[in-house]
XYZ file of N, CA and C in Angstrom:
843
model
N -3.705 45.281 -76.559
C -4.678 46.342 -76.828
C -6.065 45.898 -76.353
N -6.757 46.776 -75.666
C -8.052 46.440 -75.085
C -9.097 46.182 -76.165
N -9.935 45.166 -75.929
C -11.025 44.872 -76.853
C -12.269 45.696 -76.537
N -12.440 46.047 -75.259
C -13.582 46.861 -74.835
C -13.048 48.172 -74.280
N -13.450 49.283 -74.857
C -13.042 50.590 -74.368
C -14.023 51.078 -73.302
N -13.587 52.014 -72.498
C -14.511 52.647 -71.555
C -15.338 53.689 -72.308
N -16.520 53.986 -71.761
C -17.378 55.017 -72.352
C -16.618 56.339 -72.480
N -15.861 56.709 -71.452
C -15.130 57.966 -71.466
C -14.067 57.978 -72.557
N -13.383 56.858 -72.756
C -12.360 56.771 -73.803
C -12.959 57.011 -75.185
N -14.074 56.361 -75.448
C -14.686 56.475 -76.773
C -15.215 57.890 -76.998
N -15.893 58.436 -76.000
C -16.449 59.781 -76.127
C -15.347 60.798 -76.407
N -14.232 60.650 -75.723
C -13.115 61.575 -75.929
C -12.619 61.525 -77.370
N -12.571 60.345 -77.943
C -12.063 60.205 -79.307
C -13.087 60.626 -80.349
N -14.376 60.427 -80.035
C -15.419 60.800 -80.988
C -15.755 62.290 -80.939
N -15.360 62.946 -79.864
C -15.701 64.363 -79.714
C -14.994 65.251 -80.732
N -14.059 64.678 -81.509
C -13.420 65.457 -82.572
C -14.393 65.727 -83.709
N -15.478 64.940 -83.785
C -16.457 65.148 -84.843
C -17.261 66.420 -84.573
N -17.477 67.194 -85.620
C -18.177 68.473 -85.475
C -19.615 68.307 -85.006
N -20.177 67.102 -85.187
C -21.564 66.884 -84.796
C -21.718 66.330 -83.379
N -20.601 66.145 -82.690
C -20.708 65.576 -81.352
C -21.450 66.502 -80.392
N -21.282 67.816 -80.539
C -21.996 68.752 -79.664
C -23.502 68.585 -79.810
N -23.951 68.385 -81.051
C -25.373 68.163 -81.267
C -25.813 66.835 -80.664
N -24.948 65.836 -80.767
C -25.277 64.526 -80.203
C -25.419 64.608 -78.684
N -24.595 65.407 -78.044
C -24.623 65.518 -76.580
C -25.969 66.012 -76.060
N -26.699 66.765 -76.883
C -28.013 67.258 -76.463
C -28.946 66.087 -76.137
N -28.789 64.998 -76.878
C -29.641 63.829 -76.648
C -29.213 63.091 -75.390
N -27.946 63.166 -75.059
C -27.480 62.552 -73.825
C -28.013 63.305 -72.613
N -27.933 64.629 -72.640
C -28.403 65.414 -71.504
C -29.911 65.321 -71.367
N -30.600 65.251 -72.499
C -32.049 65.158 -72.476
C -32.502 63.896 -71.754
N -31.737 62.845 -71.889
C -32.075 61.576 -71.241
C -31.297 61.389 -69.940
N -30.658 62.487 -69.487
C -29.925 62.463 -68.214
C -28.903 61.323 -68.168
N -28.222 61.149 -69.311
C -27.181 60.125 -69.401
C -25.834 60.829 -69.408
N -24.998 60.520 -68.455
C -23.661 61.106 -68.419
C -22.592 60.098 -68.811
N -22.864 58.818 -68.577
C -21.915 57.788 -68.976
C -22.612 56.433 -68.935
N -22.016 55.499 -69.644
C -22.480 54.114 -69.652
C -23.994 53.957 -69.802
N -24.576 54.419 -70.894
C -26.021 54.236 -71.098
C -26.356 52.763 -71.286
N -27.585 52.408 -70.997
C -28.048 51.046 -71.225
C -28.494 50.900 -72.677
N -28.668 49.658 -73.114
C -29.139 49.407 -74.465
C -30.520 50.024 -74.670
N -31.387 49.924 -73.675
C -32.737 50.482 -73.787
C -32.692 52.001 -73.918
N -31.757 52.653 -73.241
C -31.610 54.099 -73.373
C -31.119 54.476 -74.766
N -30.219 53.675 -75.309
C -29.744 53.912 -76.674
C -30.901 53.788 -77.653
N -31.729 52.770 -77.480
C -32.886 52.598 -78.358
C -33.807 53.810 -78.298
N -34.029 54.339 -77.096
C -34.913 55.495 -76.956
C -34.340 56.726 -77.665
N -33.031 56.903 -77.568
C -32.384 58.030 -78.244
C -32.511 57.900 -79.759
N -32.259 56.707 -80.285
C -32.358 56.487 -81.721
C -33.789 56.662 -82.207
N -34.760 56.218 -81.420
C -36.164 56.401 -81.780
C -36.551 57.873 -81.761
N -36.012 58.623 -80.816
C -36.292 60.055 -80.743
C -35.813 60.761 -82.006
N -34.611 60.411 -82.461
C -34.095 61.002 -83.701
C -34.966 60.615 -84.896
N -35.432 59.369 -84.916
C -36.318 58.897 -85.992
C -37.601 59.731 -86.017
N -38.192 59.944 -84.852
C -39.434 60.711 -84.767
C -39.230 62.162 -85.205
N -38.143 62.754 -84.769
C -37.860 64.146 -85.138
C -37.665 64.286 -86.643
N -36.941 63.355 -87.231
C -36.720 63.415 -88.670
C -38.020 63.178 -89.431
N -38.872 62.298 -88.913
C -40.166 62.035 -89.551
C -41.021 63.294 -89.597
N -40.946 64.087 -88.536
C -41.758 65.302 -88.463
C -41.266 66.384 -89.410
N -39.981 66.355 -89.752
C -39.416 67.421 -90.590
C -39.173 66.982 -92.034
N -39.491 65.737 -92.345
C -39.289 65.224 -93.701
C -40.591 65.350 -94.488
N -40.611 66.163 -95.540
C -41.861 66.378 -96.278
C -42.349 65.153 -97.042
N -41.415 64.355 -97.553
C -41.806 63.206 -98.375
C -41.250 61.920 -97.775
N -41.966 61.380 -96.787
C -41.487 60.164 -96.116
C -41.736 58.917 -96.942
N -42.435 59.066 -98.086
C -42.695 57.898 -98.928
C -41.433 57.413 -99.626
N -40.434 58.280 -99.733
C -39.147 57.893 -100.311
C -38.310 57.275 -99.192
N -38.532 55.996 -98.945
C -37.893 55.322 -97.808
C -36.377 55.346 -97.899
N -35.854 55.141 -99.094
C -34.407 55.104 -99.275
C -33.764 56.436 -98.886
N -34.359 57.527 -99.321
C -33.821 58.854 -99.001
C -33.943 59.136 -97.511
N -35.096 58.778 -96.941
C -35.306 59.007 -95.511
C -34.273 58.239 -94.686
N -34.038 56.973 -95.025
C -33.076 56.164 -94.282
C -31.664 56.735 -94.402
N -31.322 57.202 -95.596
C -29.988 57.779 -95.778
C -29.802 58.985 -94.868
N -30.805 59.842 -94.785
C -30.718 61.008 -93.916
C -30.660 60.591 -92.447
N -31.439 59.596 -92.100
C -31.476 59.144 -90.704
C -30.120 58.619 -90.249
N -29.427 57.887 -91.105
C -28.152 57.302 -90.702
C -26.994 58.299 -90.745
N -27.292 59.553 -91.110
C -26.294 60.612 -90.970
C -26.523 61.410 -89.689
N -27.564 61.072 -88.947
C -27.908 61.821 -87.735
C -26.821 61.638 -86.673
N -26.501 62.688 -85.939
C -25.414 62.582 -84.936
C -25.678 61.595 -83.810
N -26.925 61.162 -83.602
C -27.165 60.172 -82.540
C -26.432 58.872 -82.822
N -26.054 58.646 -84.077
C -25.321 57.413 -84.381
C -23.899 57.441 -83.832
N -23.408 58.636 -83.514
C -22.137 58.719 -82.797
C -22.300 58.190 -81.374
N -23.460 58.459 -80.767
C -23.743 57.922 -79.432
C -23.841 56.404 -79.502
N -24.531 55.911 -80.525
C -24.634 54.459 -80.697
C -23.254 53.831 -80.877
N -22.390 54.521 -81.613
C -21.026 54.014 -81.820
C -20.277 53.919 -80.504
N -20.421 54.948 -79.661
C -19.750 54.931 -78.358
C -20.263 53.781 -77.501
N -21.559 53.517 -77.583
C -22.119 52.395 -76.823
C -21.550 51.070 -77.307
N -21.538 50.869 -78.630
C -21.042 49.599 -79.188
C -19.598 49.326 -78.790
N -18.802 50.375 -78.715
C -17.388 50.207 -78.398
C -17.128 49.974 -76.912
N -18.101 50.325 -76.065
C -17.873 50.241 -74.624
C -18.780 49.244 -73.914
N -19.588 48.523 -74.671
C -20.513 47.563 -74.079
C -19.980 46.144 -74.255
N -19.766 45.450 -73.139
C -19.158 44.116 -73.192
C -20.002 43.132 -73.984
N -21.333 43.179 -73.822
C -22.198 42.237 -74.535
C -22.115 42.447 -76.045
N -22.068 43.705 -76.478
C -21.950 43.992 -77.908
C -20.618 43.487 -78.447
N -19.556 43.719 -77.709
C -18.239 43.234 -78.132
C -18.233 41.712 -78.228
N -18.884 41.039 -77.286
C -18.943 39.574 -77.331
C -19.639 39.087 -78.599
N -20.724 39.760 -78.995
C -21.421 39.394 -80.227
C -20.512 39.558 -81.439
N -19.807 40.676 -81.467
C -18.923 40.944 -82.614
C -17.758 39.958 -82.660
N -17.245 39.604 -81.505
C -16.157 38.621 -81.453
C -16.635 37.254 -81.939
N -17.886 36.922 -81.652
C -18.442 35.663 -82.147
C -18.413 35.636 -83.667
N -18.759 36.761 -84.294
C -18.728 36.843 -85.754
C -17.312 36.679 -86.287
N -16.352 37.285 -85.610
C -14.947 37.152 -86.034
C -14.505 35.694 -85.940
N -14.891 35.011 -84.869
C -14.515 33.596 -84.725
C -15.113 32.738 -85.836
N -16.297 33.112 -86.312
C -16.975 32.306 -87.333
C -16.408 32.500 -88.740
N -15.466 33.411 -88.912
C -14.766 33.530 -90.207
C -13.311 33.086 -90.113
N -12.829 32.862 -88.891
C -11.401 32.596 -88.692
C -10.942 31.317 -89.383
N -11.844 30.344 -89.572
C -11.446 29.049 -90.117
C -10.961 29.131 -91.564
N -11.327 30.196 -92.301
C -10.850 30.320 -93.684
C -9.545 31.119 -93.753
N -9.017 31.500 -92.587
C -7.776 32.287 -92.500
C -7.810 33.468 -93.483
N -8.779 34.347 -93.290
C -8.997 35.420 -94.275
C -7.886 36.466 -94.299
N -7.428 36.761 -95.485
C -6.435 37.819 -95.655
C -7.101 39.161 -95.962
N -8.267 39.090 -96.603
C -8.982 40.316 -96.971
C -10.423 40.188 -96.488
N -10.846 41.115 -95.616
C -12.137 41.032 -94.944
C -12.952 42.287 -95.240
N -14.252 42.108 -95.396
C -15.168 43.238 -95.548
C -16.049 43.345 -94.317
N -16.045 44.513 -93.690
C -16.956 44.842 -92.592
C -18.137 45.580 -93.233
N -19.216 44.842 -93.500
C -20.350 45.323 -94.283
C -21.345 46.035 -93.364
N -21.467 47.377 -93.547
C -22.317 48.153 -92.657
C -21.697 48.295 -91.284
N -20.396 48.554 -91.236
C -19.618 48.458 -90.008
C -19.669 49.624 -89.054
N -20.423 50.691 -89.378
C -20.529 51.812 -88.451
C -19.189 52.422 -88.114
N -18.893 52.541 -86.827
C -17.653 53.157 -86.372
C -16.459 52.224 -86.552
N -16.712 50.936 -86.827
C -15.618 50.020 -87.109
C -15.283 49.049 -86.001
N -16.258 48.720 -85.159
C -16.002 47.777 -84.068
C -15.525 46.428 -84.591
N -16.246 45.882 -85.572
C -15.843 44.588 -86.145
C -14.475 44.694 -86.811
N -14.228 45.788 -87.506
C -12.951 45.965 -88.194
C -11.786 45.926 -87.222
N -11.895 46.673 -86.136
C -10.761 46.696 -85.185
C -10.625 45.366 -84.445
N -11.745 44.667 -84.206
C -11.640 43.355 -83.568
C -10.961 42.351 -84.494
N -11.235 42.451 -85.793
C -10.520 41.603 -86.757
C -9.035 41.924 -86.748
N -8.708 43.214 -86.752
C -7.305 43.626 -86.773
C -6.583 43.192 -85.505
N -7.308 43.164 -84.395
C -6.696 42.842 -83.105
C -6.587 41.344 -82.868
N -7.622 40.583 -83.259
C -7.661 39.149 -82.929
C -7.226 38.250 -84.083
N -7.114 38.794 -85.291
C -6.629 38.013 -86.439
C -5.392 38.679 -87.042
N -4.404 39.039 -86.237
C -3.267 39.817 -86.751
C -2.411 39.078 -87.758
N -2.372 37.745 -87.668
C -1.541 36.979 -88.595
C -2.228 36.767 -89.937
N -3.566 36.769 -89.941
C -4.306 36.488 -91.171
C -4.712 37.753 -91.915
N -5.312 38.691 -91.198
C -5.966 39.833 -91.837
C -4.950 40.877 -92.308
N -4.661 40.849 -93.591
C -3.753 41.834 -94.163
C -4.484 43.118 -94.525
N -5.776 42.990 -94.878
C -6.549 44.147 -95.294
C -7.990 43.988 -94.829
N -8.505 45.008 -94.178
C -9.887 45.011 -93.697
C -10.564 46.261 -94.234
N -11.618 46.078 -95.005
C -12.358 47.200 -95.586
C -13.657 47.421 -94.824
N -13.907 48.657 -94.451
C -15.144 49.025 -93.772
C -15.990 49.858 -94.737
N -17.213 49.405 -94.998
C -18.145 50.129 -95.864
C -19.441 50.340 -95.091
N -19.923 51.581 -95.068
C -21.132 51.893 -94.315
C -21.841 53.060 -94.983
N -23.151 53.170 -94.735
C -23.943 54.244 -95.314
C -23.624 55.597 -94.689
N -23.059 55.593 -93.474
C -22.791 56.840 -92.784
C -21.752 57.682 -93.504
N -21.840 58.980 -93.303
C -20.869 59.894 -93.907
C -19.877 60.425 -92.872
N -19.750 59.732 -91.736
C -18.775 60.121 -90.714
C -17.402 59.537 -91.030
N -17.072 59.429 -92.305
C -15.849 58.709 -92.684
C -14.583 59.363 -92.136
N -14.540 60.693 -92.128
C -13.343 61.374 -91.632
C -13.115 61.041 -90.165
N -14.200 61.055 -89.385
C -14.092 60.727 -87.965
C -13.690 59.278 -87.776
N -14.265 58.382 -88.572
C -13.939 56.957 -88.456
C -12.468 56.716 -88.778
N -11.955 57.396 -89.793
C -10.540 57.249 -90.140
C -9.647 57.661 -88.973
N -9.994 58.764 -88.331
C -9.219 59.201 -87.172
C -9.343 58.209 -86.020
N -10.554 57.723 -85.817
C -10.809 56.816 -84.709
C -10.026 55.512 -84.859
N -9.872 55.054 -86.105
C -9.184 53.783 -86.373
C -7.748 53.981 -86.859
N -7.191 55.133 -86.591
C -5.854 55.452 -87.118
C -4.760 54.546 -86.566
N -5.028 53.855 -85.450
C -4.032 52.935 -84.883
C -3.942 51.626 -85.660
N -4.840 51.438 -86.630
C -4.902 50.174 -87.371
C -4.669 50.444 -88.860
N -3.424 50.397 -89.308
C -3.097 50.747 -90.693
C -3.664 49.794 -91.737
N -4.087 48.594 -91.325
C -4.622 47.644 -92.307
C -6.134 47.783 -92.494
N -6.740 48.809 -91.879
C -8.175 49.065 -92.068
C -8.363 50.231 -93.036
N -9.184 49.997 -94.053
C -9.534 51.058 -94.996
C -11.017 51.395 -94.848
N -11.355 52.674 -94.920
C -12.751 53.109 -94.909
C -13.105 53.498 -96.336
N -13.999 52.714 -96.958
C -14.311 52.884 -98.371
C -15.780 53.266 -98.560
N -16.053 53.918 -99.686
C -17.438 54.200 -100.059
C -18.079 52.984 -100.705
N -17.258 52.190 -101.431
C -17.752 50.985 -102.091
C -16.775 49.842 -101.845
N -17.271 48.606 -101.766
C -16.375 47.465 -101.543
C -15.402 47.275 -102.700
N -14.278 46.671 -102.385
C -13.233 46.381 -103.363
C -13.031 44.868 -103.386
N -13.945 44.174 -104.056
C -13.943 42.706 -104.064
C -12.828 42.159 -104.964
N -12.517 40.851 -104.807
C -13.170 39.834 -103.975
C -12.606 39.803 -102.552
N -13.411 39.227 -101.640
C -13.022 39.114 -100.238
C -12.968 37.647 -99.823
N -12.137 37.400 -98.812
C -12.076 36.062 -98.220
C -13.174 35.873 -97.176
N -13.648 36.982 -96.608
C -14.688 36.908 -95.589
C -15.455 38.222 -95.536
N -16.740 38.105 -95.210
C -17.597 39.279 -95.003
C -18.312 39.102 -93.676
N -18.334 40.169 -92.880
C -19.075 40.173 -91.619
C -20.131 41.263 -91.671
N -21.339 40.900 -91.260
C -22.443 41.864 -91.221
C -23.225 41.620 -89.934
N -23.002 42.456 -88.915
C -23.658 42.250 -87.626
C -24.718 43.314 -87.397
N -25.961 42.862 -87.182
C -27.091 43.749 -86.891
C -27.239 44.830 -87.966
N -27.194 44.401 -89.227
C -27.301 45.323 -90.357
C -28.523 45.014 -91.225
N -28.769 43.744 -91.499
C -29.779 43.356 -92.485
C -31.161 43.881 -92.132
N -31.489 43.976 -90.850
C -32.816 44.426 -90.450
C -33.052 45.912 -90.735
N -31.978 46.631 -91.056
C -32.084 48.061 -91.363
C -32.249 48.324 -92.858
N -32.140 47.288 -93.682
C -32.100 47.457 -95.130
C -33.469 47.242 -95.760
N -33.717 47.943 -96.853
C -34.985 47.812 -97.567
C -35.124 46.410 -98.150
N -34.021 45.859 -98.665
C -34.056 44.541 -99.290
C -32.921 43.671 -98.741
N -33.117 43.025 -97.597
C -32.051 42.191 -97.024
C -31.622 41.052 -97.927
N -32.559 40.467 -98.652
C -32.207 39.359 -99.540
C -31.299 39.859 -100.658
N -31.615 41.013 -101.202
C -30.736 41.601 -102.212
C -29.350 41.867 -101.669
N -29.266 42.244 -100.383
C -27.964 42.474 -99.758
C -27.164 41.180 -99.663
N -27.827 40.070 -99.349
C -27.130 38.771 -99.276
C -26.620 38.370 -100.655
N -27.414 38.646 -101.691
C -26.958 38.383 -103.066
C -25.689 39.180 -103.362
N -25.675 40.433 -102.940
C -24.497 41.279 -103.152
C -23.303 40.764 -102.358
N -23.531 40.327 -101.139
C -22.442 39.775 -100.325
C -21.870 38.526 -100.988
N -22.729 37.679 -101.549
C -22.246 36.515 -102.288
C -21.325 36.951 -103.432
N -21.730 37.992 -104.152
C -20.933 38.478 -105.293
C -19.565 38.974 -104.840
N -19.510 39.563 -103.653
C -18.266 40.142 -103.156
C -17.294 39.098 -102.631
N -17.799 37.901 -102.320
C -16.974 36.844 -101.740
C -16.389 35.924 -102.804
N -15.209 35.422 -102.546
C -14.667 34.346 -103.369
C -15.360 33.044 -102.987
N -15.352 32.075 -103.892
C -15.864 30.749 -103.559
C -14.988 30.165 -102.453
N -15.619 29.643 -101.413
C -14.891 29.158 -100.250
C -14.741 30.198 -99.158
N -15.176 31.430 -99.454
C -15.095 32.499 -98.470
C -16.166 32.370 -97.406
N -15.951 33.033 -96.269
C -16.856 32.921 -95.123
C -17.724 34.167 -94.988
N -18.945 33.949 -94.521
C -19.896 35.019 -94.258
C -20.464 34.818 -92.865
N -20.282 35.801 -91.988
C -20.838 35.743 -90.630
C -21.813 36.893 -90.459
N -22.993 36.597 -89.905
C -24.016 37.632 -89.789
C -24.902 37.397 -88.579
N -25.393 38.492 -88.029
C -26.463 38.456 -87.027
C -27.493 39.484 -87.446
N -28.715 39.295 -86.970
C -29.796 40.213 -87.345
C -30.864 40.190 -86.269
N -31.740 41.187 -86.322
C -32.837 41.264 -85.351
C -34.077 41.790 -86.079
N -34.779 40.886 -86.747
C -36.007 41.263 -87.436
C -37.153 41.302 -86.431
N -37.098 42.307 -85.566
C -38.075 42.422 -84.483
C -38.302 43.904 -84.176
N -39.479 44.261 -83.660
C -39.839 45.673 -83.448
C -39.286 46.272 -82.162
N -37.978 46.121 -81.940
C -37.398 46.695 -80.729
C -37.033 48.164 -80.910
N -36.936 48.597 -82.174
C -36.520 49.957 -82.478
C -37.089 50.322 -83.854
N -37.366 51.596 -84.080
C -38.114 51.999 -85.270
C -37.346 51.823 -86.571
N -36.011 51.814 -86.520
C -35.247 51.631 -87.749
C -35.085 50.163 -88.125
N -35.663 49.249 -87.343
C -35.835 47.868 -87.791
C -37.105 47.863 -88.627
N -36.950 47.722 -89.927
C -38.072 47.955 -90.834
C -39.132 46.866 -90.720
N -40.371 47.251 -90.414
C -41.449 46.267 -90.219
C -41.702 45.385 -91.437
N -41.392 45.903 -92.620
C -41.645 45.143 -93.840
C -40.813 43.859 -93.909
N -39.815 43.753 -93.010
C -38.921 42.589 -93.050
C -39.039 41.676 -91.828
N -39.974 41.956 -90.935
C -40.046 41.171 -89.703
C -40.292 39.683 -89.968
N -41.000 39.376 -91.050
C -41.276 37.970 -91.362
C -40.001 37.165 -91.606
N -38.908 37.841 -91.967
C -37.669 37.141 -92.301
C -37.004 36.490 -91.091
N -37.427 36.867 -89.888
C -36.807 36.269 -88.706
C -37.007 34.765 -88.663
N -38.039 34.269 -89.350
C -38.324 32.836 -89.315
C -37.372 32.024 -90.192
N -37.074 32.540 -91.382
C -36.390 31.687 -92.364
C -35.067 32.253 -92.900
N -34.534 33.292 -92.277
C -33.339 33.912 -92.849
C -32.168 32.937 -93.016
N -31.881 32.048 -92.061
C -30.761 31.113 -92.293
C -30.963 30.253 -93.535
N -32.211 29.800 -93.774
C -32.486 28.968 -94.950
C -32.451 29.796 -96.233
N -32.878 31.044 -96.153
C -32.806 31.928 -97.320
C -31.361 32.148 -97.722
N -30.492 32.380 -96.744
C -29.069 32.562 -97.048
C -28.492 31.287 -97.668
N -28.866 30.142 -97.118
C -28.385 28.864 -97.673
C -28.831 28.679 -99.119
N -30.014 29.178 -99.459
C -30.515 29.022 -100.824
C -29.781 29.907 -101.817
N -28.965 30.845 -101.309
C -28.277 31.809 -102.170
C -26.787 31.499 -102.302
N -26.464 30.224 -102.417
C -25.084 29.826 -102.689
C -24.202 29.661 -101.475
N -24.809 29.514 -100.288
C -24.031 29.361 -99.062
C -24.323 28.033 -98.383
N -23.302 27.470 -97.752
C -23.481 26.328 -96.884
C -23.410 26.792 -95.447
N -24.167 26.150 -94.573
C -24.173 26.522 -93.154
C -22.915 25.996 -92.476
N -22.232 26.867 -91.723
C -20.999 26.468 -91.039
C -21.222 26.264 -89.543
N -21.936 27.174 -88.910
C -22.162 27.062 -87.473
C -22.752 28.341 -86.923
N -22.930 28.383 -85.616
C -23.462 29.598 -85.001
C -22.968 29.701 -83.570
N -23.041 30.920 -83.040
C -22.793 31.180 -81.627
C -23.955 32.000 -81.106
N -24.470 31.619 -79.966
C -25.574 32.358 -79.363
C -25.063 33.123 -78.162
N -24.909 34.423 -78.321
C -24.498 35.305 -77.233
C -25.715 36.157 -76.862
N -25.568 37.498 -76.888
C -26.735 38.338 -76.704
C -27.694 38.149 -77.862
N -27.134 37.976 -79.048
C -27.899 37.622 -80.233
C -27.254 36.378 -80.840
N -27.923 35.778 -81.804
C -27.363 34.602 -82.472
C -26.583 35.053 -83.698
N -25.343 34.622 -83.796
C -24.490 34.945 -84.936
C -24.300 33.676 -85.749
N -24.605 33.745 -87.038
C -24.535 32.584 -87.923
C -23.299 32.675 -88.820
N -22.726 31.511 -89.116
C -21.600 31.441 -90.025
C -21.934 30.606 -91.255
N -21.526 31.083 -92.427
C -21.790 30.392 -93.689
C -20.508 30.379 -94.529
N -20.472 29.481 -95.515
C -19.365 29.419 -96.462
C -19.944 29.450 -97.873
N -19.406 30.298 -98.720
C -19.894 30.387 -100.103
C -19.433 29.179 -100.894
N -20.393 28.490 -101.541
C -20.019 27.361 -102.387
C -20.283 27.612 -103.866
N -21.037 28.682 -104.196
C -21.278 28.969 -105.610
C -21.808 30.378 -105.780
N -21.759 30.849 -107.026
C -22.382 32.132 -107.349
C -23.905 31.972 -107.309
N -24.608 33.087 -107.187
C -26.069 33.053 -107.173
C -26.587 32.934 -108.603
N -27.453 31.970 -108.824
C -28.086 31.790 -110.136
C -29.526 32.311 -110.067
N -30.152 32.551 -111.230
C -31.560 32.967 -111.218
C -32.459 31.984 -110.480
N -32.164 30.685 -110.609
C -32.976 29.674 -109.914
C -32.836 29.812 -108.398
N -31.618 30.099 -107.932
C -31.403 30.295 -106.500
C -32.184 31.498 -105.983
N -32.129 32.588 -106.728
C -32.835 33.785 -106.308
C -34.341 33.548 -106.280
N -34.825 32.791 -107.232
C -36.248 32.453 -107.261
C -36.621 31.640 -106.024
N -35.755 30.701 -105.653
C -36.023 29.890 -104.468
C -36.004 30.757 -103.207
N -35.064 31.704 -103.135
C -34.972 32.580 -101.972
C -36.232 33.419 -101.827
N -36.740 33.935 -102.943
C -37.958 34.740 -102.898
C -39.169 33.874 -102.545
N -39.133 32.612 -102.945
C -40.225 31.700 -102.577
C -40.207 31.451 -101.065
N -39.011 31.247 -100.509
C -38.895 31.060 -99.068
C -39.356 32.315 -98.321
N -39.054 33.478 -98.893
C -39.524 34.726 -98.285
C -41.046 34.749 -98.251
N -41.661 34.308 -99.334
C -43.119 34.251 -99.398
C -43.670 33.294 -98.336
N -43.027 32.136 -98.200
C -43.450 31.159 -97.197
C -43.342 31.745 -95.787
N -42.293 32.549 -95.565
C -42.076 33.103 -94.227
C -43.164 34.087 -93.826
N -43.933 34.566 -94.776
C -45.031 35.492 -94.470
C -46.283 34.761 -93.984
N -46.338 33.463 -94.200
C -47.529 32.708 -93.833
C -47.590 32.501 -92.319
N -48.782 32.502 -91.739
C -48.929 32.344 -90.286
C -48.800 30.886 -89.837
N -47.681 30.267 -90.207
C -47.404 28.891 -89.818
C -45.967 28.826 -89.297
N -45.632 27.851 -88.462
C -44.261 27.738 -87.943
C -43.306 27.180 -89.007
N -43.110 27.944 -90.072
C -42.327 27.453 -91.209
C -40.885 27.145 -90.834
N -40.329 27.897 -89.872
C -38.955 27.635 -89.464
C -38.833 26.265 -88.799
N -39.811 25.916 -87.971
C -39.773 24.607 -87.308
C -39.962 23.461 -88.308
N -40.829 23.689 -89.278
C -41.048 22.667 -90.286
C -39.789 22.402 -91.092
N -39.099 23.478 -91.506
C -37.876 23.319 -92.281
C -36.780 22.674 -91.438
N -36.731 23.033 -90.160
C -35.720 22.444 -89.284
C -35.928 20.938 -89.154
N -37.192 20.516 -89.079
C -37.496 19.087 -88.991
C -37.215 18.372 -90.305
N -37.525 19.032 -91.425
C -37.397 18.396 -92.733
C -35.965 18.383 -93.254
N -35.239 19.515 -93.026
C -33.945 19.672 -93.680
C -32.797 19.964 -92.720
N -33.144 20.384 -91.488
C -32.096 20.833 -90.595
C -31.506 22.133 -91.120
N -30.349 22.490 -90.591
C -29.656 23.681 -91.092
C -28.565 23.264 -92.075
């Protein structure tokens, strides 16, 4: 089974969604007929963000605004790109490799969108992965179920069904209001000894990367380590994917330390380099 689909293959399968016709308007507007670039995808997603901002009366409710934004049909276009872009698939495969050492039987695809990570787990870990749960803020669940119908061991859930042997979260944390709180939740969902693989981009490349979290790009690996995880390794592809292993539950002292590191990361000093020299990873 192919790991990378063609743009035409994905579009054909996603066109069953009732919102695909609306999504196509953004493709024609940008004169994209097939194989869009990453920069074109970013422009489309930013356009949807701007349009929603103009029509949202109360943008101060960030949580509500984000929920509405992630139901926008342009995310179907983003899904088609993720499934047909070799570089994106390589990043996701790196995350799968970083959990393989625990031979996970039950995996959580945290914020998994259309399910790229889920299907790669099902395809490349067929002997280990008995159950793969996909949880995402999007409400395209019916379409996702149809799209992943070839993989009976993948479930699309509204809420996680813990405990898990492994959790993967690729390019998700930068979209969340409280990434540190999300890591605490991921720790809770994992068994002790379970693996956590994640990548993130705390940078202003796109408007849904929340500026309030950009400081975390300096110390996120150390913050995760302070929350009951040991560092396992990393792979640097298009983005850097980090692997961790849970060694304990999160205690109040750990959370306090994580918030202190977050505070340090806001300071205009090379705190990441200092920690690397003092403690390594």
